[in-house]
Short mmCIF file of C-alpha atoms in Angstrom, two decimals:
data_model
loop_
_atom_site.label_atom_id
_atom_site.label_comp_id
_atom_site.label_asym_id
_atom_site.label_seq_id
_atom_site.Cartn_x
_atom_site.Cartn_y
_atom_site.Cartn_z
CA MET J 1 5.94 15.02 12.93
CA LYS J 2 2.48 13.59 11.71
CA ARG J 3 1.76 13.05 7.93
CA ILE J 4 -1.47 14.46 6.77
CA VAL J 5 -4.03 11.96 5.40
CA PHE J 6 -6.53 12.60 2.86
CA THR J 7 -9.69 10.40 2.75
CA PHE J 8 -12.72 11.39 0.65
CA LEU J 9 -16.12 9.53 0.50
CA PHE J 10 -17.80 12.16 -1.84
CA PRO J 11 -17.19 14.42 -4.52
CA LEU J 12 -15.41 17.57 -3.90
CA THR J 13 -13.86 20.30 -5.82
CA LEU J 14 -10.17 20.64 -4.64
CA SER J 15 -9.54 24.06 -6.06
CA GLY J 16 -9.32 26.00 -2.84
CA CYS J 17 -9.93 23.72 -0.32
CA ASP J 18 -8.37 23.74 3.26
CA PHE J 19 -7.72 19.66 3.52
CA ASP J 20 -7.48 19.88 7.38
CA ASP J 21 -11.22 21.21 7.42
CA VAL J 22 -12.52 18.24 5.41
CA PRO J 23 -14.62 15.60 7.64
CA ARG J 24 -14.33 11.75 7.19
CA PHE J 25 -18.16 10.52 7.54
CA VAL J 26 -18.56 6.90 8.76
CA PRO J 27 -21.58 5.20 7.74
CA GLU J 28 -24.26 4.57 10.53
CA GLN J 29 -23.64 1.47 12.56
CA GLY J 30 -25.56 -1.10 10.82
CA HIS J 31 -25.19 0.26 7.58
CA THR J 32 -21.91 -0.05 6.68
CA ASP J 33 -20.70 -1.03 3.29
CA TYR J 34 -17.75 -3.16 3.98
CA ARG J 35 -16.75 -3.73 0.31
CA GLN J 36 -16.82 -0.12 -0.22
CA GLU J 37 -14.83 0.76 3.13
CA MET J 38 -12.37 -1.97 2.06
CA ARG J 39 -12.13 0.03 -1.46
CA ASP J 40 -11.84 3.52 0.44
CA LEU J 41 -9.16 1.95 3.12
CA VAL J 42 -7.16 0.86 -0.24
CA GLN J 43 -7.39 4.21 -2.04
CA ASP J 44 -6.24 6.13 1.00
CA ILE J 45 -3.53 3.84 1.83
CA SER J 46 -2.27 4.13 -2.22
CA ARG J 47 -2.79 7.85 -2.26
CA TYR J 48 -0.58 8.14 0.98
CA ALA J 49 2.06 5.95 -0.42
CA LYS J 50 2.69 7.63 -3.64
CA SER J 51 2.64 11.12 -2.10
CA VAL J 52 5.65 9.82 -0.45
CA ASP J 53 6.99 7.86 -3.32
CA SER J 54 5.31 8.10 -6.60
CA SER J 55 6.79 4.75 -7.77
CA PHE J 56 5.69 3.00 -4.88
CA ILE J 57 3.54 -0.38 -5.78
CA ILE J 58 -0.06 -1.22 -4.64
CA ILE J 59 -1.19 -5.25 -4.62
CA PRO J 60 -4.16 -6.26 -2.82
CA ASN J 61 -4.18 -9.96 -1.90
CA GLY J 62 -7.39 -10.84 -3.36
CA GLY J 63 -11.00 -9.42 -3.29
CA VAL J 64 -12.03 -9.53 -6.93
CA GLU J 65 -15.26 -8.57 -5.96
CA LEU J 66 -13.93 -5.26 -4.99
CA ILE J 67 -13.01 -4.77 -8.81
CA THR J 68 -16.70 -3.87 -9.98
CA THR J 69 -18.65 -1.67 -8.58
CA ASN J 70 -21.55 -4.61 -7.94
CA GLY J 71 -19.15 -7.17 -7.18
CA LYS J 72 -20.18 -9.16 -9.85
CA THR J 73 -18.12 -10.40 -13.11
CA ASN J 74 -20.71 -8.24 -15.23
CA GLY J 75 -20.85 -5.37 -13.40
CA THR J 76 -19.13 -1.98 -14.08
CA PRO J 77 -15.07 -1.54 -13.37
CA ASP J 78 -14.66 0.42 -10.26
CA SER J 79 -11.98 2.85 -11.52
CA ALA J 80 -11.18 4.60 -8.80
CA TYR J 81 -10.33 1.40 -6.90
CA LEU J 82 -8.23 0.00 -10.22
CA ASN J 83 -6.30 3.60 -10.39
CA ALA J 84 -5.23 3.40 -6.80
CA ILE J 85 -3.98 -0.30 -7.12
CA ASP J 86 -0.62 -1.50 -9.40
CA GLY J 87 -1.90 -5.33 -9.56
CA ILE J 88 -3.66 -7.74 -7.40
CA ASN J 89 -2.61 -11.21 -6.38
CA GLN J 90 -5.36 -13.79 -6.59
CA ASN J 91 -4.52 -17.47 -5.00
CA GLY J 92 -5.57 -20.88 -6.01
CA VAL J 93 -6.53 -19.72 -10.00
CA PHE J 94 -5.62 -22.74 -12.01
CA TYR J 95 -4.38 -25.27 -9.10
CA GLY J 96 -5.03 -25.79 -5.03
CA TYR J 97 -8.08 -23.29 -4.61
CA SER J 98 -9.15 -25.62 -2.50
CA ILE J 99 -7.07 -28.99 -2.44
CA ILE J 100 -3.45 -28.65 -2.94
CA ASP J 101 -2.19 -30.01 -6.71
CA GLN J 102 -5.95 -30.49 -7.81
CA PRO J 103 -7.39 -28.08 -10.52
CA THR J 104 -9.71 -25.07 -9.40
CA PRO J 105 -13.24 -26.27 -10.09
CA GLU J 106 -14.25 -24.39 -13.62
CA ALA J 107 -16.94 -22.46 -12.19
CA GLU J 108 -14.56 -21.09 -9.89
CA GLN J 109 -11.85 -20.74 -12.24
CA GLU J 110 -14.01 -19.26 -14.79
CA ARG J 111 -15.30 -16.48 -12.10
CA LEU J 112 -11.58 -15.29 -10.85
CA LEU J 113 -10.69 -15.34 -14.70
CA ASP J 114 -13.41 -13.23 -15.57
CA PHE J 115 -12.54 -10.14 -12.57
CA LEU J 116 -9.06 -10.58 -13.38
CA ASP J 117 -9.71 -10.02 -16.61
CA ILE J 118 -11.49 -7.05 -16.15
CA ALA J 119 -8.63 -5.44 -14.03
CA GLN J 120 -6.10 -6.33 -16.41
CA ASP J 121 -7.74 -4.83 -19.70
CA ASP J 122 -7.57 -1.53 -17.36
CA ASP J 123 -3.59 -2.40 -17.07
CA VAL J 124 -3.84 -3.60 -13.62
CA SER J 125 -0.82 -6.45 -13.42
CA ILE J 126 -2.14 -9.59 -12.17
CA LEU J 127 -0.40 -12.52 -10.34
CA VAL J 128 -1.14 -15.65 -9.55
CA THR J 129 -0.48 -17.99 -6.72
CA ASP J 130 -0.96 -21.31 -7.41
CA PHE J 131 -0.63 -24.50 -5.18
CA ALA J 132 0.97 -28.02 -6.96
CA LEU J 133 2.86 -30.84 -5.69
CA SER J 134 3.30 -32.95 -9.11
CA GLU J 135 5.79 -31.59 -12.32
CA VAL J 136 3.02 -32.04 -14.44
CA ASN J 137 0.70 -29.70 -12.52
CA ILE J 138 3.24 -27.12 -11.86
CA ASP J 139 3.97 -26.86 -15.60
CA ASP J 140 0.43 -26.87 -16.37
CA ALA J 141 -0.17 -24.13 -14.04
CA TYR J 142 2.87 -21.91 -15.40
CA GLU J 143 1.44 -22.73 -18.73
CA LEU J 144 -2.14 -21.58 -18.15
CA ALA J 145 -1.13 -18.52 -16.33
CA GLU J 146 1.41 -17.56 -19.29
CA GLY J 147 -1.58 -18.08 -21.62
CA ALA J 148 -3.61 -15.45 -19.81
CA GLY J 149 -0.79 -13.18 -19.66
CA TYR J 150 -0.64 -13.73 -15.75
CA ASN J 151 2.53 -13.16 -13.60
CA ALA J 152 2.80 -16.85 -11.86
CA PHE J 153 4.27 -18.45 -8.47
CA VAL J 154 3.41 -22.43 -8.12
CA THR J 155 4.51 -23.66 -4.64
CA ASP J 156 3.68 -26.89 -2.74
CA SER J 157 3.25 -24.93 0.52
CA ARG J 158 -0.02 -22.80 1.21
CA THR J 159 1.88 -21.37 4.04
CA LEU J 160 4.78 -20.14 1.94
CA ASP J 161 7.68 -21.11 3.72
CA ASP J 162 9.92 -22.28 1.29
CA ILE J 163 11.61 -21.63 -2.08
CA PRO J 164 10.43 -24.41 -4.73
CA ILE J 165 12.67 -26.84 -5.94
CA TYR J 166 10.69 -27.28 -8.95
CA PRO J 167 11.45 -25.60 -11.37
CA PRO J 168 14.88 -25.54 -10.64
CA GLU J 169 15.30 -21.90 -12.06
CA PRO J 170 12.50 -19.28 -11.63
CA ASN J 171 9.82 -19.63 -14.56
CA GLU J 172 11.05 -17.47 -17.35
CA GLU J 173 14.26 -16.54 -16.07
CA ASN J 174 15.96 -13.70 -17.47
CA ARG J 175 18.92 -11.05 -16.86
CA ASN J 176 16.86 -7.84 -17.43
CA ASP J 177 16.96 -5.12 -14.98
CA ILE J 178 13.10 -4.88 -13.15
CA GLU J 179 12.19 -1.59 -12.38
CA GLN J 180 8.26 -1.85 -12.59
CA LEU J 181 5.79 -4.53 -11.91
CA LEU J 182 5.03 -4.57 -15.48
CA GLU J 183 8.54 -5.91 -16.00
CA ALA J 184 8.30 -8.58 -13.97
CA ARG J 185 8.10 -12.30 -15.38
CA ASN J 186 8.14 -14.14 -12.27
CA PHE J 187 7.96 -14.12 -8.50
CA LEU J 188 8.47 -15.75 -5.03
CA SER J 189 6.63 -15.26 -2.00
CA LEU J 190 8.18 -16.13 0.89
CA THR J 191 6.64 -14.52 3.86
CA ASN J 192 6.62 -17.63 6.50
CA THR J 193 9.99 -17.81 7.78
CA ARG J 194 9.97 -20.86 10.11
CA LEU J 195 12.28 -22.84 7.93
CA TYR J 196 15.19 -20.20 8.41
CA SER J 197 17.08 -20.03 11.58
CA THR J 198 18.30 -15.95 11.12
CA PRO J 199 17.17 -13.07 8.73
CA GLN J 200 20.64 -13.51 7.15
CA GLU J 201 20.23 -17.30 6.33
CA LEU J 202 16.75 -16.32 4.37
CA VAL J 203 18.44 -13.17 2.51
CA ASP J 204 21.34 -15.48 1.67
CA ALA J 205 18.59 -18.12 0.05
CA ILE J 206 16.57 -15.33 -1.61
CA ASN J 207 19.78 -13.86 -2.81
CA ASP J 208 20.79 -17.13 -4.56
CA THR J 209 17.74 -16.86 -7.30
CA ASN J 210 16.97 -14.83 -9.95
CA TYR J 211 13.32 -13.92 -9.42
CA ASP J 212 12.28 -10.75 -11.15
CA LEU J 213 10.26 -9.87 -7.84
CA ILE J 214 10.34 -10.99 -3.86
CA ILE J 215 7.30 -10.95 -1.41
CA ILE J 216 8.80 -11.15 2.29
CA ASP J 217 7.43 -10.27 5.36
CA PHE J 218 7.98 -6.91 7.22
CA PHE J 219 9.53 -8.75 10.02
CA PHE J 220 11.61 -11.95 10.94
CA ASN J 221 10.33 -13.19 14.26
CA GLY J 222 9.26 -9.81 15.23
CA ALA J 223 12.73 -8.04 14.18
CA ALA J 224 13.30 -5.92 10.95
CA TYR J 225 15.63 -6.56 8.03
CA THR J 226 18.41 -4.26 8.08
CA GLU J 227 19.01 -1.60 5.37
CA ASP J 228 21.99 -3.90 3.99
CA GLN J 229 20.11 -7.07 3.85
CA ILE J 230 17.02 -5.17 2.25
CA GLU J 231 19.57 -3.51 -0.55
CA SER J 232 20.90 -6.93 -1.08
CA LEU J 233 17.59 -8.47 -1.76
CA LYS J 234 17.23 -6.29 -4.56
CA VAL J 235 19.83 -7.86 -6.52
CA LYS J 236 19.40 -11.41 -8.65
CA SER J 237 22.24 -13.35 -8.24
CA ASP J 238 22.83 -12.98 -11.88
CA GLY J 239 23.16 -8.99 -10.72
CA GLY J 240 20.29 -7.51 -11.98
CA SER J 241 17.94 -5.44 -10.24
CA ARG J 242 14.32 -6.52 -9.12
CA LEU J 243 11.67 -4.98 -7.04
CA LEU J 244 11.44 -6.27 -3.23
CA LEU J 245 7.73 -6.03 -1.57
CA THR J 246 6.97 -6.83 1.77
CA THR J 247 3.14 -7.46 3.27
CA MET J 248 0.67 -5.81 5.63
CA ASN J 249 -2.52 -6.95 7.06
CA ILE J 250 -5.13 -3.85 6.63
CA GLY J 251 -8.35 -5.99 7.64
CA GLN J 252 -6.82 -7.86 10.70
CA ALA J 253 -4.83 -6.83 13.63
CA GLU J 254 -2.00 -9.18 14.60
CA SER J 255 -1.24 -10.01 17.94
CA ASP J 256 2.73 -10.58 16.95
CA ARG J 257 2.94 -7.06 15.42
CA PHE J 258 5.12 -4.36 17.17
CA TYR J 259 1.75 -2.03 17.58
CA TRP J 260 0.02 -4.64 19.44
CA GLU J 261 -0.63 -3.54 23.21
CA SER J 262 -1.03 -6.69 25.89
CA HIS J 263 -3.80 -5.08 27.57
CA TRP J 264 -6.10 -5.63 24.39
CA TYR J 265 -6.46 -8.81 25.52
CA SER J 266 -8.78 -7.63 28.49
CA SER J 267 -9.82 -4.39 27.52
CA PRO J 268 -9.81 -3.95 23.62
CA PRO J 269 -10.27 -0.91 21.69
CA SER J 270 -13.42 -0.33 20.29
CA TRP J 271 -11.97 -1.17 16.79
CA LEU J 272 -10.86 -4.48 17.52
CA LYS J 273 -13.09 -7.55 17.50
CA GLU J 274 -13.20 -11.03 17.99
CA GLU J 275 -10.31 -13.36 17.09
CA ASP J 276 -10.35 -15.33 13.73
CA LEU J 277 -10.69 -18.87 14.77
CA SER J 278 -9.07 -20.32 11.35
CA ASP J 279 -6.09 -18.27 12.33
CA ARG J 280 -5.21 -17.67 15.97
CA GLY J 281 -3.63 -14.36 16.72
CA HIS J 282 -5.52 -12.54 14.33
CA TYR J 283 -8.30 -10.27 15.04
CA TYR J 284 -11.11 -8.96 12.85
CA VAL J 285 -11.18 -5.21 13.04
CA ASN J 286 -13.62 -1.90 12.00
CA TYR J 287 -11.28 -1.48 9.45
CA TRP J 288 -12.74 2.05 8.59
CA GLN J 289 -12.12 3.43 11.81
CA GLU J 290 -9.69 6.15 12.04
CA ALA J 291 -7.77 4.60 15.60
CA TRP J 292 -7.04 1.51 13.05
CA ARG J 293 -5.97 4.01 10.05
CA ASP J 294 -4.06 5.78 12.51
CA LEU J 295 -2.07 2.62 12.96
CA LEU J 296 -1.51 1.67 9.68
CA PHE J 297 -0.37 5.26 7.90
CA GLY J 298 0.28 8.48 8.61
CA GLU J 299 2.82 9.33 10.99
CA THR J 300 6.55 7.91 10.97
CA SER J 301 6.00 4.71 13.76
CA ASP J 302 3.19 3.40 11.32
CA TYR J 303 3.24 0.40 9.91
CA LEU J 304 3.08 1.67 6.19
CA ASP J 305 5.79 4.55 7.00
CA LYS J 306 8.12 2.20 8.47
CA ILE J 307 7.84 0.22 5.21
CA LEU J 308 8.08 3.46 3.27
CA ASP J 309 11.08 4.28 5.03
CA ALA J 310 12.62 1.10 5.05
CA GLY J 311 13.17 1.20 1.24
CA PHE J 312 10.85 -1.47 0.28
CA ASP J 313 9.40 -1.14 -3.51
CA GLY J 314 5.63 -1.84 -2.75
CA VAL J 315 3.38 -3.82 -0.57
CA LEU J 316 0.87 -6.59 -0.71
CA LEU J 317 -2.31 -6.06 1.39
CA GLU J 318 -3.39 -8.93 3.13
CA GLY J 319 -6.48 -9.19 4.88
CA ILE J 320 -8.47 -7.57 1.93
CA GLU J 321 -11.21 -10.42 1.72
CA VAL J 322 -12.48 -9.74 5.53
CA TYR J 323 -15.15 -8.01 4.04
CA GLU J 324 -16.87 -11.24 3.21
CA HIS J 325 -16.69 -12.06 6.87
CA LEU J 326 -18.28 -9.24 8.27
CA GLU J 327 -21.33 -9.55 5.24
CA GLU J 328 -21.88 -13.04 6.51
CA LYS J 329 -21.90 -11.99 10.28
CA LYS J 330 -24.05 -8.92 9.59
CA GLU J 331 -26.51 -11.41 7.57
CA SER J 332 -26.61 -14.45 10.09
CA ASP J 333 -27.41 -11.53 12.78
CA GLN J 334 -30.71 -10.39 11.20
#
């Protein structure tokens, strides 16, 4: 049964309105506002998910320029976008923006902090993922994040494929039951499964930790986790409850996902564009087109609906920053 998705790109009085009669207006070719289209997609995903589960957590990964209406740190906060999200994760705020174990350049760090503080002032939780190797830099990254009021994860792997051995316990480890994002003091991102032979091996490794929040891929080599595995991942080693999130790429199609059709290689749909040469198997999409959105959410077989039905507490939205690629491509084509 089709679930109705609501998308409004214009002021609308809801009283007495039949939502099925409301059209979605797609901008003319060549005049697409890529940033606003990404905001709209995130907002629609949030609206839909929270209509199914009001406590479902929405966290964009990156895309801090979407926080303000003009994409600048002195701009007006985009209240519709900020109200739609519960948190933001930003990589490399303090360490590893360009090179692992190297401090993020001061100018870039200040830019990121300015954006993140705008969101934080709007009660959005800030997660930062830094990349460092030396214990002194790992400690410094956690200290800087704590001073800013951010929830931090510091790892030595950009591919997010391991559980850090330092510090030996999660930063700010606690015995609290974690029921809301704001309560989480630490988190673990383990979205690459390459170091684990089976789903249960990965589950067992995570279950031995006391992280407050876990982020994993929805699949292990194409297979979904079982209901028992998902429920066990929501419990810390000490018995306390924690939050479990998964990822969903909304800006790129991935050729190893369940929705991919083999004939797309030779006969791609109109919304499927060129391959990302820096990340093979990932393809840019016109993420504002209904055919792509219909793969993401709205029916029981769609990506977000699978996530909701599986019992995850929220989703980390990947592919947010593809608007930058489209803006650059548009500029170079002119």
